[in-house]
CSV table of C-alpha atoms in Angstrom, one decimal:
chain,number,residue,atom,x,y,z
A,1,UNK,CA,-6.7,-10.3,7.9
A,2,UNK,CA,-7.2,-12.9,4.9
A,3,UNK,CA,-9.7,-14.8,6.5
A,4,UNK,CA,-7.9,-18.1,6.0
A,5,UNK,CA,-7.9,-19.8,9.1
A,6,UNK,CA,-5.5,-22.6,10.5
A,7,UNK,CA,-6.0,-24.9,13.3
A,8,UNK,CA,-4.3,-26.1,15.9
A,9,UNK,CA,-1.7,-22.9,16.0
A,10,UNK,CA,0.5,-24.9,17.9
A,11,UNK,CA,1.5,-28.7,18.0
A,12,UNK,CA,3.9,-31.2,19.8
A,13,UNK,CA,4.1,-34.9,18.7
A,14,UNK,CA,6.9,-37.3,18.8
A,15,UNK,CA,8.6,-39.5,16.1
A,16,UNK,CA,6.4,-41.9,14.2
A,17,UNK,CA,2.9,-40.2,15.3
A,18,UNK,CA,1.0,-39.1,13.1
A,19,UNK,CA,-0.6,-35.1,12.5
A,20,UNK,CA,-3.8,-33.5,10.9
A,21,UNK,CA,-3.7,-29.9,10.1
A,22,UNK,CA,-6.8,-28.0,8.9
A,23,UNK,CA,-7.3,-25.0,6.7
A,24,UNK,CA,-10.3,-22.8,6.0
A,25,UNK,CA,-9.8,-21.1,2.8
A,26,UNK,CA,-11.2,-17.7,2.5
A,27,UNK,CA,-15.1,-17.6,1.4
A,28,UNK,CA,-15.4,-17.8,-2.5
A,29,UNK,CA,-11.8,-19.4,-2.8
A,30,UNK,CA,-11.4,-22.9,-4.6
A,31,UNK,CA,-8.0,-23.9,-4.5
A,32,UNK,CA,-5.5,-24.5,-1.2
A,33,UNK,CA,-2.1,-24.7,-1.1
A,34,UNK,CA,0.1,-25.8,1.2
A,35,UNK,CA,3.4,-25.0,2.2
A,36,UNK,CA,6.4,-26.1,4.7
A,37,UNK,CA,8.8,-23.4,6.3
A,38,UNK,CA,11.6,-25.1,7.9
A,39,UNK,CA,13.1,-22.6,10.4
A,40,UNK,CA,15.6,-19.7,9.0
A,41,UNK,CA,14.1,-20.8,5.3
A,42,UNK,CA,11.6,-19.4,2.6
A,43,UNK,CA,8.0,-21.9,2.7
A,44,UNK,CA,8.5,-24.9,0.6
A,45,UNK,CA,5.5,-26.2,-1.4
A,46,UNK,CA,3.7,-29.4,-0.6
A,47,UNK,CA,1.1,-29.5,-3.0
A,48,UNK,CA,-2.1,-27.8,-3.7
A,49,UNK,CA,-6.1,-29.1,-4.1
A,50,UNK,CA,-8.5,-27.7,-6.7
A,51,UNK,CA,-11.8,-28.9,-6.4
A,52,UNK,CA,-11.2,-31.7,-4.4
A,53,UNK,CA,-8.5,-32.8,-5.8
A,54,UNK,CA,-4.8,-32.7,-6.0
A,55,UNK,CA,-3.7,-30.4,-8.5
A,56,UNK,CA,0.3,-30.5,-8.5
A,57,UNK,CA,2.9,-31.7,-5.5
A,58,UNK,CA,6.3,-30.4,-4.5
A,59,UNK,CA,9.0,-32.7,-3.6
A,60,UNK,CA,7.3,-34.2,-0.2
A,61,UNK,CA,7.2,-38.2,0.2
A,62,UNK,CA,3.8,-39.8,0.0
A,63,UNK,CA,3.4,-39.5,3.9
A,64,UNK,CA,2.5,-36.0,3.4
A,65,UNK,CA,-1.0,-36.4,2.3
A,66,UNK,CA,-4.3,-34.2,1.9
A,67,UNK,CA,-8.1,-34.1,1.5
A,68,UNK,CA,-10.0,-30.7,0.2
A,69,UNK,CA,-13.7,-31.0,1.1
A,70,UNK,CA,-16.8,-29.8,-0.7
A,71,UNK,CA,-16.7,-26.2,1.1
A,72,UNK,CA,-13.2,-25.8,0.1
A,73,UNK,CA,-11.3,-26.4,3.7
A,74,UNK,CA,-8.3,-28.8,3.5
A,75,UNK,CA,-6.4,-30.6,5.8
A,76,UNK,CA,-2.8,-31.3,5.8
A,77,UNK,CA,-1.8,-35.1,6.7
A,78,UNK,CA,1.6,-36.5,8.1
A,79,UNK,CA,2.2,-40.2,9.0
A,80,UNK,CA,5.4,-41.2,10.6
A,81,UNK,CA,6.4,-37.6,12.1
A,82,UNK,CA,10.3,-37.2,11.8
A,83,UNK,CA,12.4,-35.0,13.8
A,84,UNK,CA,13.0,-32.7,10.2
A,85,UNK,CA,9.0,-32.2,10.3
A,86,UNK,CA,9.1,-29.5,13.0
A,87,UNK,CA,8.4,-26.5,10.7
A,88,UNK,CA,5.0,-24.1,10.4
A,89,UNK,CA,3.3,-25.2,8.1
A,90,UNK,CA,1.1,-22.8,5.8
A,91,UNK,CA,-1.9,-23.2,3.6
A,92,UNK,CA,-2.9,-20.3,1.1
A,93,UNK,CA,-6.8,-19.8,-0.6
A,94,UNK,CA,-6.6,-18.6,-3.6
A,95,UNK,CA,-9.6,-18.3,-7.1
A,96,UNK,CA,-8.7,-20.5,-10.2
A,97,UNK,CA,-9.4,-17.6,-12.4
A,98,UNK,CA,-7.1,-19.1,-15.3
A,99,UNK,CA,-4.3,-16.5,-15.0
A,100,UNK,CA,-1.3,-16.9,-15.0
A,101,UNK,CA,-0.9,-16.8,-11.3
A,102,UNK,CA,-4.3,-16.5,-9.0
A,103,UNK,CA,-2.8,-14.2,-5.9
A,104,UNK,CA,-2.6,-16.8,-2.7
A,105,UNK,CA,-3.9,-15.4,0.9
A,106,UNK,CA,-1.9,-17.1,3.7
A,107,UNK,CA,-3.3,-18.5,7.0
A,108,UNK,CA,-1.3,-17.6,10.3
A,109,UNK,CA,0.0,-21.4,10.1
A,110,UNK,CA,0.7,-24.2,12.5
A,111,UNK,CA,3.4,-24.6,14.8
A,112,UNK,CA,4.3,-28.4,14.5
A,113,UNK,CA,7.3,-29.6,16.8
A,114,UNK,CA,8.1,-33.4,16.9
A,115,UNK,CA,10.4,-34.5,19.3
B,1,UNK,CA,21.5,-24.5,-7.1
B,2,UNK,CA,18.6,-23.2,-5.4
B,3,UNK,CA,16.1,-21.9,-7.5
B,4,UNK,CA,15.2,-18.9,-6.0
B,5,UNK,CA,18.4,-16.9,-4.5
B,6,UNK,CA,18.7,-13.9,-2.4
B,7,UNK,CA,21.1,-11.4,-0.8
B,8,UNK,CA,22.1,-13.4,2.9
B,9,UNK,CA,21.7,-10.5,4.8
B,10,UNK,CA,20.5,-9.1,7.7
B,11,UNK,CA,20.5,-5.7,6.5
B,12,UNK,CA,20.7,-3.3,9.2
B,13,UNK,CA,20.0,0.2,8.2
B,14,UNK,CA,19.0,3.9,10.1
B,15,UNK,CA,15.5,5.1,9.6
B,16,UNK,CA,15.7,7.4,6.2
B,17,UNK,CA,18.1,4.8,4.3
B,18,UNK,CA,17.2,3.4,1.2
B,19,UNK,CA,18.1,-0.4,0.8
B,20,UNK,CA,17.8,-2.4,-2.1
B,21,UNK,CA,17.2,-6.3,-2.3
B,22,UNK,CA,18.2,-8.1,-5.0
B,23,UNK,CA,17.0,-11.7,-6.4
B,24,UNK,CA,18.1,-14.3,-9.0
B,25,UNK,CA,15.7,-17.4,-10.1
B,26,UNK,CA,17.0,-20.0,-12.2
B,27,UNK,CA,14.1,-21.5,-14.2
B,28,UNK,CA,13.2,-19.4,-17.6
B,29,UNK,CA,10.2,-20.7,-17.8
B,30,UNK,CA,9.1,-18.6,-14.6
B,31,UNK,CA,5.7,-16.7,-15.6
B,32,UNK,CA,5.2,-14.5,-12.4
B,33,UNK,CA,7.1,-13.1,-9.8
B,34,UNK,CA,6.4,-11.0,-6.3
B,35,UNK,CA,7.9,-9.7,-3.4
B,36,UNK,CA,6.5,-11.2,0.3
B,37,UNK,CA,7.4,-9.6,3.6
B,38,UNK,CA,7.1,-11.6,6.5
B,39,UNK,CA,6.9,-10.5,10.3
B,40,UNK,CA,8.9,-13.0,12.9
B,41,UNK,CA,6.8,-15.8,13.8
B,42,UNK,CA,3.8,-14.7,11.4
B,43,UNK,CA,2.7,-15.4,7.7
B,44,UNK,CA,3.9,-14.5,4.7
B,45,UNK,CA,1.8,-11.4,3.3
B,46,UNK,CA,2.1,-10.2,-0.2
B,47,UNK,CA,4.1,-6.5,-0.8
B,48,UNK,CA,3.7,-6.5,-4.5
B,49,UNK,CA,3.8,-8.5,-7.7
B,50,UNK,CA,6.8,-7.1,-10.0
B,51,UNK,CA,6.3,-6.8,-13.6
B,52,UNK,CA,8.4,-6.7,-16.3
B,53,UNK,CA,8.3,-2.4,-17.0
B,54,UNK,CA,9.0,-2.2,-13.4
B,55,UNK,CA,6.2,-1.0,-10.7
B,56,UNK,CA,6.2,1.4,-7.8
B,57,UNK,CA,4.2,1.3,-5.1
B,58,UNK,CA,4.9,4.6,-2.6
B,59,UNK,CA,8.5,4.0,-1.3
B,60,UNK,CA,8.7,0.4,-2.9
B,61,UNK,CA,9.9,0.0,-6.2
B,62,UNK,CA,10.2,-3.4,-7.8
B,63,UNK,CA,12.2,-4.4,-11.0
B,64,UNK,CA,12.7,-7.6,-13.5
B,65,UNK,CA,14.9,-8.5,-15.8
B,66,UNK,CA,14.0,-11.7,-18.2
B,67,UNK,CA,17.0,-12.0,-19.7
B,68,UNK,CA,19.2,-11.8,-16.5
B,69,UNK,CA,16.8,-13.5,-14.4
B,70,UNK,CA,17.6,-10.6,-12.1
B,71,UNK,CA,14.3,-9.5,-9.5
B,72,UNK,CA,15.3,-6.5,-7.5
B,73,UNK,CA,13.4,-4.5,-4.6
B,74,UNK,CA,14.2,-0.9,-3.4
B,75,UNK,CA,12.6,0.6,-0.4
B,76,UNK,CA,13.1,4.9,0.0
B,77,UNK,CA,13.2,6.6,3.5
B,78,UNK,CA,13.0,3.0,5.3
B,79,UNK,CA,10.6,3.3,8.3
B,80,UNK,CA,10.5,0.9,11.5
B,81,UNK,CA,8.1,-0.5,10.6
B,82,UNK,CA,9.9,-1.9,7.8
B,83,UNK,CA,12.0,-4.4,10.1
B,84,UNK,CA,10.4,-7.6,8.7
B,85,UNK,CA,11.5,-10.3,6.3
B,86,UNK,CA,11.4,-9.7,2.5
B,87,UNK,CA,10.8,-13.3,0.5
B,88,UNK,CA,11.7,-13.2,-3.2
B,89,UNK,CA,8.9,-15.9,-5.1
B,90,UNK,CA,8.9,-17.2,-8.7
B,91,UNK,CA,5.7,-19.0,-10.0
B,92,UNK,CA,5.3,-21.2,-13.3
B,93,UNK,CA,2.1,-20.3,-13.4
B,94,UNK,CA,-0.4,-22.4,-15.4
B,95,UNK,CA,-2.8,-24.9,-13.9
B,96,UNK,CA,-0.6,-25.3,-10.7
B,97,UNK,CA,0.8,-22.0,-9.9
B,98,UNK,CA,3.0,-23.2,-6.9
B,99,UNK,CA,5.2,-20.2,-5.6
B,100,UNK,CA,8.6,-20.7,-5.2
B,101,UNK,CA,10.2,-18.9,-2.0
B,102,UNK,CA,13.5,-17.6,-1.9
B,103,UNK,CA,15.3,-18.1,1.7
B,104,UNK,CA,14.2,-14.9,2.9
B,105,UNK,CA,16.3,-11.5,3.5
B,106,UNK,CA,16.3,-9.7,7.2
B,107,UNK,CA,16.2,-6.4,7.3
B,108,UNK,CA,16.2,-4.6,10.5
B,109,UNK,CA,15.5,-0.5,10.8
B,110,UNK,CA,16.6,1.2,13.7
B,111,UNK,CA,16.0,4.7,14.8
């Protein structure tokens, strides 16, 4: 286990509602990234917080938001759920150590179907 | 073009077989580079990070070539446990250090 934790693990909204999804990153971890895997796809990325603030963002529309607290947890943010939303959705803790690239550690994701 | 490409699969393959993968990634400028496996319905785990003299671990063997922007992964005497999804990710690295996922290639071990 990672010890990133993801909650709900299953979701069902419909058009034009809007979704929170939270992440615990693992203890000692300072950075969260998100990620979107469509099914039949590889994980797409959303963006990513360091420190409590956003730190670089894929090609999502501003409807995808996000918040990283104090303690490091995040959650994930989508207003105006479309049908092409349904996807799990993945966060990954990783350390900013200043290499190259810090190793991410993947939560068990959330299930999001909008109908 | 996608940035990240991959063999289409599924491979389907006896227990015993070796099977290679095989990965191209567009953007030069890409620092790191790993192999994931996935299990159906479950998160991405990390197999192995591939460097640039090549690195084994056990039966896995992982290769990269800069110049042809060419990742490849070889697994020996394939067990069942093997069945999973192998994901092929580039990173720029830096500050952000976004991964970039390939599509994903099935593989499937039978006995």
């Amino acid at each position: 286990e990672t010890g990133v934790t993801q909650s709900p693990t299953h979701l069902i909204k419909t058009r034009g509602q809007q979704v929170t999804l939270r992440c615990s990153s693992q203890s000692g971890h300072n950075t969260v990234s998100w990620y979107q895997q469509a099914l039949g796809q590889g994980p797409q990325f959303i963006f990513q917080y360091y420190r409590e603030e956003e730190n670089g963002r894929g090609n999502f529309p501003p409807r995808f938001s996000g918040l990283q607290f104090p303690n490091y947890s995040s959650e994930l943010n989508v207003n105006a759920l479309e049908l092409d939303d349904s996807a799990l959705y993945l966060c990954a803790s990783s350390v900013r150590r200043g290499g190259p690239t810090d190793t991410q550690y993947f939560g068990p994701g959330t299930r999001l179907t909008v109908l | 073009r996608k940035e990240v490409e991959q063999d289409p699969g599924p491979f389907n393959v006896p227990e015993g077989a070796t099977v290679a993968f095989n990965c191209t990634y567009s953007n030069s400028a890409s620092q790191s580079f790993f192999w994931y496996r996935q299990d159906c319905r479950k998160e991405p785990k990390l197999l192995m990070s591939v460097y640039s003299s090549g690195n084994e671990d056990g039966r896995f063997t992982a290769q990269l070539n800069r110049a042809s922007q060419y990742i490849s992964l070889l697994i020996r005497d394939s067990k069942l446990s093997d069945s999973a999804t192998y994901l092929c990710v580039v990173s720029y690295g830096g500050s952000q250090g976004n991964l970039i996922f390939g599509k994903g290639t099935k593989l499937s071990v039978k006995p």
